Amino acid sequence: MGGILVIAEHLRGTLGAQTGEAIGLARDLKARIGGPLVVTVIAGDPARYHADLALEGVDEVLGVAAAEHFDPAVYEEAAFALALELKPRLVLLGHSVNGMGFGPALAVRLGGSLVSDAFGIEADGGRLLALRGGYGNKVLTKLDISAACVTTVMLRGGSAKPPSAGTAPLRLVSLDLQSAAARTAEHKDYVDPPPADVDITKAEFILSVGRGIQDEKNIERFRALAERLGATFGCSRPIADSGWLPKAHQVGLSGKVASNCKLYLALGISGAVQHLHGMKHVETIVAVNTDRNAPIYNVATYGAAIDLFALADALEKEFN
Amino acid sequence: MQTRELFSQFTPFAFGMFYLIAIAAMAAFVVGLARHILRYRRARPAGVPVDWWAGLRRMVDDVVTHRTLGRRDPYAGTAHRLIFFGFAILFVGTSTITLEYDIVEPLTGLTFWKGWFYLGFSLAMDIAGVMLVVGLVMMIARRAWFGLAKLDYVRRYRGDTAPLPRATAWKIEDWVFLVTLLLIALSGFLQEAVRLLIDRPPLSDLSPVGAALGRLLSGLGLDAEGAATVRGVNWWIHGILALSFVAGVAWTKGKHMVAAFGSLAVRDSRSVARLPEVAEDEPAGVTRMDDFSWRDLLHLDACTKCGRCHDVCPARNSNYPLSPRDLILDLRLLAQSGDGAADPHGVIAPETLWSCLSCGACAEICPVGIEQPVKIVKMRRALVDKGEMDPTLRGVLETVANVGNSFGEPARKRGAWTRELEFPVKDARKEPVEALWFVGDFASFDPRSQTISRLVARLFNAGSLDFGILFDGERTAGNDIRRVGEEGLFESLSAHNGAQMAQAKFDWIVTTDPHSLNTLRNEYGKAVQGRKVLHYTNVLADWLESGRLKVTRPLNKRVTYHDPCHLGRLNKEYDAPRRVLRAIGCELVEMPRSGDNSFCCGAGGGRIWTPDPPGVEKPSHSRMHEAAALGNIDIFVTCCPKDLTMFEDARKSSGHEADFLVADIAELVAEAVELRAIPANYLPELANRIAESLAEKVTARVVPELIQALTAQSGRVLAAAPAPVPAAEPEGATPKPVTLDAVPGEAGEWSVRTVTPAVLADYERPVKSGLRVLVAVKHVGKLGDEFRFRPDGLDVLPEDLDHQLNEFDETAIEAALQLVERLGEGEVVAVTIGPEAAEPSLRKALAKGAHRGVRVSPDAASPADPIAVAALLAGVALCEEADLVLTGVQSSDFANGATAAALGGILGWSHAAVVVEMQWDGKGRLDITRELEGGVRHGQSLSAPAVLSIQSGANVPRYATMRMIKDARSKPVAEAVVEELGPEATGRRVAAMDRPPVGQAAMLEGSAAEVAARIAAIVREKRGG
Ligand SMILES: Cc1cc2nc3c(=O)[nH]c(=O)nc-3n(C[C@H](O)[C@H](O)[C@H](O)COP(=O)(O)OP(=O)(O)OC[C@H]3O[C@@H](n4cnc5c(N)ncnc54)[C@H](O)[C@@H]3O)c2cc1C
């Protein structure tokens, strides 16, 4: 009894990055919480993920054979069954699209606490506190999860480091998932985003605009500015949602990750987690936002709390 | 006694023929007139009531003086005067003959058309004929040789190079009209000439022109016989031309001769300055011709196509797709088709309507009193009602509806500009004041305008004016909102401001904002209750002249002054600003377009909120060129916050940065009276204020850092690491952590406590008859750039939060509405878990189209606990026997992204998160598409009932007009009382709330140019290196 259960996530044969990070956090917490660190993977052929999941600190990898594609009903049912067996103190999964798809459903089955989009867990005297944002990440919120016998934690991407490889054994368990059948989500297909003439993932220098540019008519101006600066033109989701720019320009969780970027200029972007997901690793980030409390400043190297139009005026002059 | 014989040498047949034709012509006129009048009668009431007595007096005045025609075009004015009075005299003359011949004599046997009266009459007619001919020739010359672009009807502002077919027809009509009139006049003279030649009456009947023409003709060899032939033939030519003209009046351009009188008489003396209201039983806007008022239709008929409005319109001048004249003409064509149901939007494009700046230049110059902007606003109302508008504008309207200002700032910050003053500004709601200062949006929130507001406050203070403002009680006055066509929102704004003013005690109102001034003065009615609404220039002018403010340093500057449209043209305040400029020693050089001919800055009519179409030259640029052309101007003076913004911008972008400054008149006054920014006697208080604000700043900066440092020191952070700083505990060196002392649950008893739906007391709801879709909506709190924490440290101060409907939920509402609309059946029920204060968001969902609402008070649950919320929602879903529940992906405050899946889990229904597409026939399985990381789309199918969270971008949420919002007030909202909520559903609580760890960004301070230089250096280094 006790310990931590991590639920792995995979898509089209590849483990999600957040699984390793969840294991990393679990490894760090293990000594405090006590009990084993067990990772489970629910898949068509769970064994193929064994090596990638048997990271340092993991005591056991549990493979549950089920349909290959994500189905919230199956994940919830399987994780619930395993939790009944393992009686973990913490159930950890990623705060990803799929995580959002089943984590909270699992949490209500288990009772206890739920912390979604958590980015850390700290012990404060006798208390165990989960950390998350609040009010658009303008505040830091601590939730006390000491009293609950089990807490489901959905971990924000990039909140911990995956440990190095370890040696945990694989145990295949067969579970009766029949009771999920009525609620099951039938898999149909995956559709990749259409090819586009911009590639955020390859760009070394990106100028991105967010809702701060206010108006579709300003798009052309900033596109021209990006061109003048020699930058690839990126944007936040609302800009793509409104159809002001094609989706391929969108940086972030549901867009593209700026994986090769060295310099990122964020104009009028508040810095929502999902946006940060696509760019916070960039070596040099320059953020321009009139709101000094905007979360973008938490990841930026340089910041300027000035009007982005005034800045654009001045930059246009600089790069004449 | 001298007279002349009518119908001399007529056969009875010819005589009868003439009467037949004459009666037919009169009948054609009467029928035409009646058709118009019947059309007017089918239209709606006038809106702003007609003041008949004053209207008639003004009409007579305008007609007699020809004031409206001669203005800014003396040539056309003179020509029209000659034509008008010439025609009028001839018309009266001819009528006099008819009066005697056909009425007085047959009835009484009396005659009066003889003797000296006859001779005088003849002379007058002769002179009138000359006037008419000269006027017509002038007009013909103008059309033929002056090359006036406005008269060829080519719509160059739309990129046309040739006239449309209808415009060619108009041109022909114009020529036919002029030439016919001319021929009537000339044939009249010819008739007179030959008659004089034949009859040779004494004194030639005192008809010098006819006599001269006669002499000319006989000199040219016309003998008596020839004259007799001409007399016979020309009589008929003249008569038939004249009668055709009469017949055609009501059917051709000639109708302006009647309609213009009506139009002038019924015109609103404050047209454009005040707009007609929408009556309760009326549609929101004009979508059929008979939705226009009879006054509107009369206006259309009065148009003479003269093009004065076309010439002055700032939109047309800047190549926006609008010419007020062409708009009126196109509407007229449709109106005259007689089809009351015809949709005017079929002939007037939306971009034409959105081009109008509501500056009133067209209505001001229109010689026949047409109120063009009123028609435009009425049509805009229909567009707004259908949500057909630019997304930016729509966003602004939503913002204004949410927070009461167009800047999207919280109401409590409205008075923030006063904080830097050295003296307190009174809250007019709390203590009586002499003057209530209605500040307005721009002056309250725009940083540049705020400096002016402070300056004006200091000037008021220096003149010992007892004034106050409404602080957070004030909302946008609504002038421009109304002109955009959002009448419902205007009504709610004016009602709110009116109620706030009712709480205040004051004698008069002052404002720096002409837009606010206009609507307060002309449209607020009872709220202002006959109190004066002054512009600050009115106050300053009086003070400077009376010495209440003393000019100690006359400026000696050469300035030009821009009349704000809403101050000058719409409210006739031309003098006060000029008096101020004179008093402070400025030399005023007027621009060619000034006073009532001032040229709009481009911000009116809500255009400041609408992106400009490509290819337009901004009106503000044109204005800058105009000012620069004056030569050697020091300052371009404005007295309107919007003008200041527009022109400061334009000065730079139009290349006149070096030519002159743009300044508000208050800045000049402050300089001239040497207003010391901080009077010495306020110093102690100022010191206090500075200390206070300093203390606030220090706390804000230091306290979080302190907390941070303390927490770090105690070494308890295990994995508090928001990336990119990973939990950096060096491997191996970690001191062995002690196991937690807190034991979960009751001493290690691990147990599952599955959450169950809340049990709700039965509440009123219709019996389920078809599909029922629930949408969970949340009233979310948003923090601005300033906020504080509650003393217990568990939350922020509630007053620092501004609430609105969670934007992700708007997408969910739209998805639900589209589903039931597609299926053609079903009910959408909006549900919120929230206190009574959350009702606005529920109402907004209803306004967008949800059929009814359910609210559950969250007394038992923390709003930060998605499970408690889900348990309550589950209770509602069961009561409602819902078939589908939609939520937003997350709420923008706590972003748990958990409600949908938690709800699905509690109900045991299928569920899916982050859905961007949904297809459902309402019976079988649902086909959905989820958007995964990287934009990959995952297609799945689910059984119903189901819970889905809808991702932003899945659709474009519709706009709820104020009318829809109003209608939503009567939609039912049930309050569901919680009877039972299991302990497992609640209890998750916030332990602490803090500022996030101080960001790592090195802040670049300084001006935009300095920051840009730094960023440029970073870019160059990175690119080069
Ligand atoms: C599952 C999921 C996936 C998502 N994926 C993505 C993603 O891939 N990418 C993404 O970007 N978002 C994503 N989002 C949306 C994300 O949560 C935010 O809503 C979004 O990033 C906000 O975009 P923004 O910063 O442009 O707008 P806002 O949050 O509205 O911020 C605008 C900022 O501009 C500033 N500003 C305004 N005017 C000016 C001015 N004149 N000068 C300077 N600054 C100004 C404001 O202070 C504000 O901070 C996702 C959300 C979900 C739920």
CSV table of C-alpha atoms in Angstrom, one decimal, chain B residues 709-1018:
chain,number,residue,atom,x,y,z
B,709,ALA,CA,13.6,33.5,-0.1
B,710,LEU,CA,12.2,32.2,3.1
B,711,THR,CA,10.6,29.2,1.5
B,712,ALA,CA,13.9,28.4,-0.3
B,713,GLN,CA,15.9,28.7,2.9
B,714,SER,CA,13.8,26.3,4.8
B,715,GLY,CA,14.8,23.9,2.1
B,716,ARG,CA,11.5,22.3,1.8
B,717,VAL,CA,11.0,22.7,-1.9
B,718,LEU,CA,11.2,19.3,-3.3
B,719,ALA,CA,10.0,19.7,-6.8
B,720,ALA,CA,8.6,23.2,-7.0
B,721,ALA,CA,10.3,23.7,-10.3
B,722,PRO,CA,8.5,25.5,-13.0
B,723,ALA,CA,10.8,24.8,-15.9
B,724,PRO,CA,13.3,25.7,-17.2
B,725,VAL,CA,14.8,25.4,-13.8
B,726,PRO,CA,14.6,21.8,-13.0
B,727,ALA,CA,14.4,20.4,-9.5
B,728,ALA,CA,18.1,20.8,-9.2
B,729,GLU,CA,19.0,18.5,-6.5
B,730,PRO,CA,22.5,17.2,-7.2
B,731,GLU,CA,22.5,13.5,-7.4
B,732,GLY,CA,23.7,11.8,-4.2
B,733,ALA,CA,24.3,15.0,-2.3
B,734,THR,CA,20.6,15.2,-1.4
B,735,PRO,CA,20.1,15.0,2.3
B,736,LYS,CA,17.9,12.1,3.0
B,737,PRO,CA,14.4,13.4,3.2
B,738,VAL,CA,12.3,12.5,6.1
B,739,THR,CA,9.1,10.6,5.3
B,740,LEU,CA,6.0,12.7,5.6
B,741,ASP,CA,4.5,12.9,9.0
B,742,ALA,CA,1.0,13.5,7.8
B,743,VAL,CA,-0.8,10.3,7.4
B,744,PRO,CA,-3.4,10.1,4.7
B,745,GLY,CA,-6.9,9.3,5.6
B,746,GLU,CA,-7.5,7.6,8.8
B,747,ALA,CA,-4.3,6.1,9.8
B,748,GLY,CA,-3.4,4.5,6.5
B,749,GLU,CA,-6.7,3.1,5.6
B,750,TRP,CA,-6.7,3.3,1.9
B,751,SER,CA,-10.2,3.5,0.5
B,752,VAL,CA,-12.0,4.5,-2.6
B,753,ARG,CA,-14.7,7.1,-2.2
B,754,THR,CA,-16.3,7.4,-5.6
B,755,VAL,CA,-17.9,10.8,-6.2
B,756,THR,CA,-21.7,10.7,-6.8
B,757,PRO,CA,-23.9,13.3,-8.4
B,758,ALA,CA,-25.3,15.9,-6.1
B,759,VAL,CA,-29.0,15.5,-5.3
B,760,LEU,CA,-30.9,18.6,-6.2
B,761,ALA,CA,-34.4,19.7,-5.1
B,762,ASP,CA,-36.8,19.6,-7.9
B,763,TYR,CA,-36.9,22.9,-9.8
B,764,GLU,CA,-39.1,24.3,-12.4
B,765,ARG,CA,-38.3,23.2,-15.9
B,766,PRO,CA,-40.3,22.2,-19.0
B,767,VAL,CA,-41.1,18.6,-19.6
B,768,LYS,CA,-38.5,17.1,-21.9
B,769,SER,CA,-39.9,16.8,-25.4
B,770,GLY,CA,-36.9,16.5,-27.6
B,771,LEU,CA,-33.1,16.7,-27.6
B,772,ARG,CA,-31.7,18.5,-24.6
B,773,VAL,CA,-28.2,19.9,-24.7
B,774,LEU,CA,-26.6,21.3,-21.5
B,775,VAL,CA,-23.8,23.8,-21.7
B,776,ALA,CA,-21.8,24.4,-18.6
B,777,VAL,CA,-20.7,28.0,-18.4
B,778,LYS,CA,-18.6,29.8,-15.9
B,779,HIS,CA,-18.4,33.4,-14.7
B,780,VAL,CA,-14.6,33.7,-14.6
B,781,GLY,CA,-12.5,36.2,-12.8
B,782,LYS,CA,-9.7,38.0,-14.5
B,783,LEU,CA,-6.9,39.9,-12.9
B,784,GLY,CA,-5.6,43.1,-14.4
B,785,ASP,CA,-2.1,44.3,-14.1
B,786,GLU,CA,-2.7,45.4,-10.5
B,787,PHE,CA,-3.9,43.1,-7.8
B,788,ARG,CA,-3.7,42.3,-4.2
B,789,PHE,CA,-4.2,39.3,-2.0
B,790,ARG,CA,-6.7,38.7,0.7
B,791,PRO,CA,-5.3,39.0,4.2
B,792,ASP,CA,-5.7,35.3,4.8
B,793,GLY,CA,-3.6,34.7,1.7
B,794,LEU,CA,-6.0,32.2,0.2
B,795,ASP,CA,-7.2,34.2,-2.7
B,796,VAL,CA,-6.9,37.6,-4.3
B,797,LEU,CA,-9.1,40.5,-3.2
B,798,PRO,CA,-12.4,40.1,-4.9
B,799,GLU,CA,-12.6,43.7,-6.0
B,800,ASP,CA,-9.4,43.2,-8.1
B,801,LEU,CA,-11.2,40.7,-10.3
B,802,ASP,CA,-13.2,41.5,-13.3
B,803,HIS,CA,-15.7,38.8,-14.3
B,804,GLN,CA,-16.9,37.7,-17.6
B,805,LEU,CA,-18.2,34.6,-19.4
B,806,ASN,CA,-15.4,32.2,-19.9
B,807,GLU,CA,-14.3,32.6,-23.5
B,808,PHE,CA,-13.9,28.8,-24.0
B,809,ASP,CA,-17.6,28.4,-23.0
B,810,GLU,CA,-18.6,30.8,-25.8
B,811,THR,CA,-17.4,28.2,-28.2
B,812,ALA,CA,-19.3,25.5,-26.4
B,813,ILE,CA,-22.5,27.5,-26.5
B,814,GLU,CA,-22.1,28.1,-30.2
B,815,ALA,CA,-21.4,24.4,-30.8
B,816,ALA,CA,-24.7,23.5,-28.9
B,817,LEU,CA,-26.7,26.1,-30.8
B,818,GLN,CA,-25.3,25.0,-34.2
B,819,LEU,CA,-26.2,21.4,-33.3
B,820,VAL,CA,-29.8,22.1,-32.5
B,821,GLU,CA,-30.1,24.5,-35.4
B,822,ARG,CA,-28.8,21.8,-37.7
B,823,LEU,CA,-31.1,19.2,-36.3
B,824,GLY,CA,-34.0,21.6,-36.4
B,825,GLU,CA,-35.0,20.6,-32.9
B,826,GLY,CA,-33.8,20.6,-29.3
B,827,GLU,CA,-33.3,22.7,-26.4
B,828,VAL,CA,-30.0,24.3,-25.2
B,829,VAL,CA,-29.8,24.8,-21.4
B,830,ALA,CA,-27.0,26.9,-20.0
B,831,VAL,CA,-25.9,25.8,-16.5
B,832,THR,CA,-23.7,27.6,-14.2
B,833,ILE,CA,-22.3,26.7,-10.8
B,834,GLY,CA,-21.9,30.1,-9.2
B,835,PRO,CA,-23.3,32.7,-6.9
B,836,GLU,CA,-25.9,35.2,-7.9
B,837,ALA,CA,-23.2,37.4,-9.1
B,838,ALA,CA,-22.5,34.9,-11.9
B,839,GLU,CA,-25.9,35.6,-13.4
B,840,PRO,CA,-24.5,38.0,-16.1
B,841,SER,CA,-22.6,35.2,-17.7
B,842,LEU,CA,-25.6,32.9,-17.7
B,843,ARG,CA,-27.7,35.7,-19.2
B,844,LYS,CA,-25.1,36.2,-21.9
B,845,ALA,CA,-25.4,32.5,-22.8
B,846,LEU,CA,-29.1,33.0,-23.0
B,847,ALA,CA,-28.7,36.1,-25.1
B,848,LYS,CA,-26.6,34.1,-27.5
B,849,GLY,CA,-29.5,31.8,-27.9
B,850,ALA,CA,-29.6,29.2,-25.1
B,851,HIS,CA,-33.2,28.6,-24.3
B,852,ARG,CA,-33.1,28.7,-20.5
B,853,GLY,CA,-30.7,28.7,-17.6
B,854,VAL,CA,-30.1,26.8,-14.4
B,855,ARG,CA,-27.9,28.2,-11.7
B,856,VAL,CA,-26.7,26.2,-8.7
B,857,SER,CA,-25.2,28.0,-5.8
B,858,PRO,CA,-21.8,26.7,-5.0
B,859,ASP,CA,-22.1,27.3,-1.2
B,860,ALA,CA,-20.9,23.8,-0.5
B,861,ALA,CA,-18.1,23.8,-3.0
B,862,SER,CA,-15.0,25.7,-3.7
B,863,PRO,CA,-15.0,27.1,-7.2
B,864,ALA,CA,-11.3,26.0,-7.4
B,865,ASP,CA,-12.5,22.4,-7.1
B,866,PRO,CA,-13.5,21.0,-10.4
B,867,ILE,CA,-14.8,17.8,-8.8
B,868,ALA,CA,-17.3,19.6,-6.7
B,869,VAL,CA,-18.4,21.6,-9.7
B,870,ALA,CA,-18.7,18.4,-11.7
B,871,ALA,CA,-20.8,16.7,-9.0
B,872,LEU,CA,-23.2,19.6,-9.0
B,873,LEU,CA,-23.4,19.6,-12.8
B,874,ALA,CA,-24.0,15.9,-12.7
B,875,GLY,CA,-27.0,16.6,-10.5
B,876,VAL,CA,-28.4,19.0,-13.0
B,877,ALA,CA,-27.7,16.7,-16.0
B,878,LEU,CA,-29.7,13.9,-14.3
B,879,CYS,CA,-32.6,16.2,-13.4
B,880,GLU,CA,-32.7,17.5,-16.9
B,881,GLU,CA,-32.2,14.0,-18.5
B,882,ALA,CA,-29.7,15.6,-20.8
B,883,ASP,CA,-28.6,14.0,-24.0
B,884,LEU,CA,-25.4,15.8,-24.3
B,885,VAL,CA,-23.3,18.1,-22.1
B,886,LEU,CA,-20.8,20.5,-23.5
B,887,THR,CA,-18.2,22.5,-21.6
B,888,GLY,CA,-15.3,24.7,-22.7
B,889,VAL,CA,-11.9,23.0,-22.7
B,890,GLN,CA,-11.0,24.9,-19.6
B,891,SER,CA,-11.9,28.0,-17.7
B,892,SER,CA,-9.5,30.9,-18.2
B,893,ASP,CA,-9.1,31.5,-14.5
B,894,PHE,CA,-8.0,28.2,-13.0
B,895,ALA,CA,-7.6,26.2,-16.2
B,896,ASN,CA,-8.2,22.9,-14.6
B,897,GLY,CA,-9.4,21.4,-17.9
B,898,ALA,CA,-11.1,18.8,-15.8
B,899,THR,CA,-14.8,19.5,-15.6
B,900,ALA,CA,-15.9,17.5,-18.7
B,901,ALA,CA,-14.0,14.4,-17.9
B,902,ALA,CA,-14.9,14.6,-14.2
B,903,LEU,CA,-18.5,15.0,-15.1
B,904,GLY,CA,-18.4,12.1,-17.5
B,905,GLY,CA,-16.8,10.0,-14.8
B,906,ILE,CA,-19.4,10.9,-12.2
B,907,LEU,CA,-22.3,10.2,-14.6
B,908,GLY,CA,-20.7,7.1,-16.1
B,909,TRP,CA,-21.2,8.6,-19.6
B,910,SER,CA,-18.8,8.6,-22.5
B,911,HIS,CA,-16.7,11.7,-22.7
B,912,ALA,CA,-14.0,13.4,-24.7
B,913,ALA,CA,-11.7,16.4,-24.1
B,914,VAL,CA,-10.5,19.1,-26.5
B,915,VAL,CA,-13.1,18.5,-29.3
B,916,VAL,CA,-12.9,20.6,-32.4
B,917,GLU,CA,-15.5,19.0,-34.5
B,918,MET,CA,-18.7,17.2,-33.7
B,919,GLN,CA,-21.3,15.5,-35.9
B,920,TRP,CA,-24.4,14.0,-34.5
B,921,ASP,CA,-27.9,13.1,-35.7
B,922,GLY,CA,-29.2,13.3,-32.2
B,923,LYS,CA,-29.8,9.6,-31.9
B,924,GLY,CA,-26.9,7.3,-32.8
B,925,ARG,CA,-23.2,7.7,-32.0
B,926,LEU,CA,-21.4,11.0,-32.0
B,927,ASP,CA,-18.6,11.5,-34.4
B,928,ILE,CA,-16.0,13.8,-33.0
B,929,THR,CA,-12.5,15.1,-33.7
B,930,ARG,CA,-10.2,15.9,-30.9
B,931,GLU,CA,-7.2,18.2,-31.4
B,932,LEU,CA,-4.0,16.6,-29.9
B,933,GLU,CA,-0.6,18.0,-29.3
B,934,GLY,CA,1.0,19.4,-32.4
B,935,GLY,CA,-2.3,19.9,-34.1
B,936,VAL,CA,-2.8,16.2,-34.9
B,937,ARG,CA,-6.5,15.4,-35.2
B,938,HIS,CA,-7.9,12.3,-33.6
B,939,GLY,CA,-11.2,11.1,-35.0
B,940,GLN,CA,-13.4,9.0,-32.6
B,941,SER,CA,-17.0,8.0,-32.1
B,942,LEU,CA,-18.8,7.9,-28.9
B,943,SER,CA,-22.2,6.6,-27.6
B,944,ALA,CA,-24.7,9.1,-26.3
B,945,PRO,CA,-25.3,10.5,-23.8
B,946,ALA,CA,-21.9,12.1,-23.7
B,947,VAL,CA,-19.9,15.0,-22.2
B,948,LEU,CA,-17.5,16.9,-24.5
B,949,SER,CA,-15.2,19.8,-23.8
B,950,ILE,CA,-15.0,22.1,-26.8
B,951,GLN,CA,-11.8,23.7,-27.9
B,952,SER,CA,-11.6,27.4,-28.9
B,953,GLY,CA,-11.4,27.9,-32.6
B,954,ALA,CA,-14.0,25.1,-33.2
B,955,ASN,CA,-16.4,27.8,-34.4
B,956,VAL,CA,-16.9,31.6,-34.3
B,957,PRO,CA,-19.3,32.4,-31.4
B,958,ARG,CA,-22.1,34.6,-32.4
B,959,TYR,CA,-22.5,38.2,-31.3
B,960,ALA,CA,-25.3,38.9,-28.8
B,961,THR,CA,-26.8,42.2,-29.6
B,962,MET,CA,-28.2,44.3,-26.8
B,963,ARG,CA,-31.6,43.5,-28.1
B,964,MET,CA,-30.8,39.8,-27.7
B,965,ILE,CA,-29.4,40.6,-24.3
B,966,LYS,CA,-32.6,42.3,-23.4
B,967,ASP,CA,-34.8,39.5,-24.7
B,968,ALA,CA,-32.7,37.2,-22.6
B,969,ARG,CA,-33.8,38.9,-19.5
B,970,SER,CA,-37.2,37.3,-19.9
B,971,LYS,CA,-35.8,33.8,-20.5
B,972,PRO,CA,-36.3,31.5,-17.5
B,973,VAL,CA,-33.5,30.9,-15.1
B,974,ALA,CA,-34.1,28.3,-12.5
B,975,GLU,CA,-32.2,28.1,-9.3
B,976,ALA,CA,-31.5,24.6,-8.2
B,977,VAL,CA,-31.1,24.0,-4.5
B,978,VAL,CA,-28.6,21.4,-3.4
B,979,GLU,CA,-30.2,18.8,-1.1
B,980,GLU,CA,-27.3,16.5,-0.9
B,981,LEU,CA,-23.6,16.7,-1.9
B,982,GLY,CA,-21.4,13.8,-0.7
B,983,PRO,CA,-18.4,14.7,1.4
B,984,GLU,CA,-16.1,13.0,-1.2
B,985,ALA,CA,-17.2,15.6,-3.7
B,986,THR,CA,-15.9,18.6,-1.7
B,987,GLY,CA,-13.1,19.5,0.6
B,988,ARG,CA,-10.4,20.3,-1.8
B,989,ARG,CA,-9.2,23.6,-0.7
B,990,VAL,CA,-6.5,26.2,-1.5
B,991,ALA,CA,-3.8,26.2,1.1
B,992,ALA,CA,-2.1,29.4,0.0
B,993,MET,CA,-2.0,31.8,-2.9
B,994,ASP,CA,1.1,33.9,-3.8
B,995,ARG,CA,2.7,35.8,-6.6
B,996,PRO,CA,4.5,33.4,-8.8
B,997,PRO,CA,8.3,33.2,-8.4
B,998,VAL,CA,9.6,36.5,-9.7
B,999,GLY,CA,10.3,36.2,-13.4
B,1000,GLN,CA,13.7,35.9,-14.7
B,1001,ALA,CA,13.3,38.5,-17.4
B,1002,ALA,CA,15.7,41.4,-17.4
B,1003,MET,CA,13.4,44.3,-18.1
B,1004,LEU,CA,14.4,46.8,-20.8
B,1005,GLU,CA,13.3,50.2,-19.6
B,1006,GLY,CA,13.1,53.4,-21.5
B,1007,SER,CA,11.3,54.8,-24.6
B,1008,ALA,CA,10.2,52.6,-27.4
B,1009,ALA,CA,13.1,53.8,-29.5
B,1010,GLU,CA,15.6,52.8,-26.7
B,1011,VAL,CA,14.0,49.4,-26.2
B,1012,ALA,CA,13.9,48.9,-30.0
B,1013,ALA,CA,17.6,49.7,-30.2
B,1014,ARG,CA,18.3,47.1,-27.5
B,1015,ILE,CA,16.2,44.5,-29.2
B,1016,ALA,CA,17.8,45.3,-32.5
B,1017,ALA,CA,21.2,44.8,-30.9
B,1018,ILE,CA,20.1,41.4,-29.5
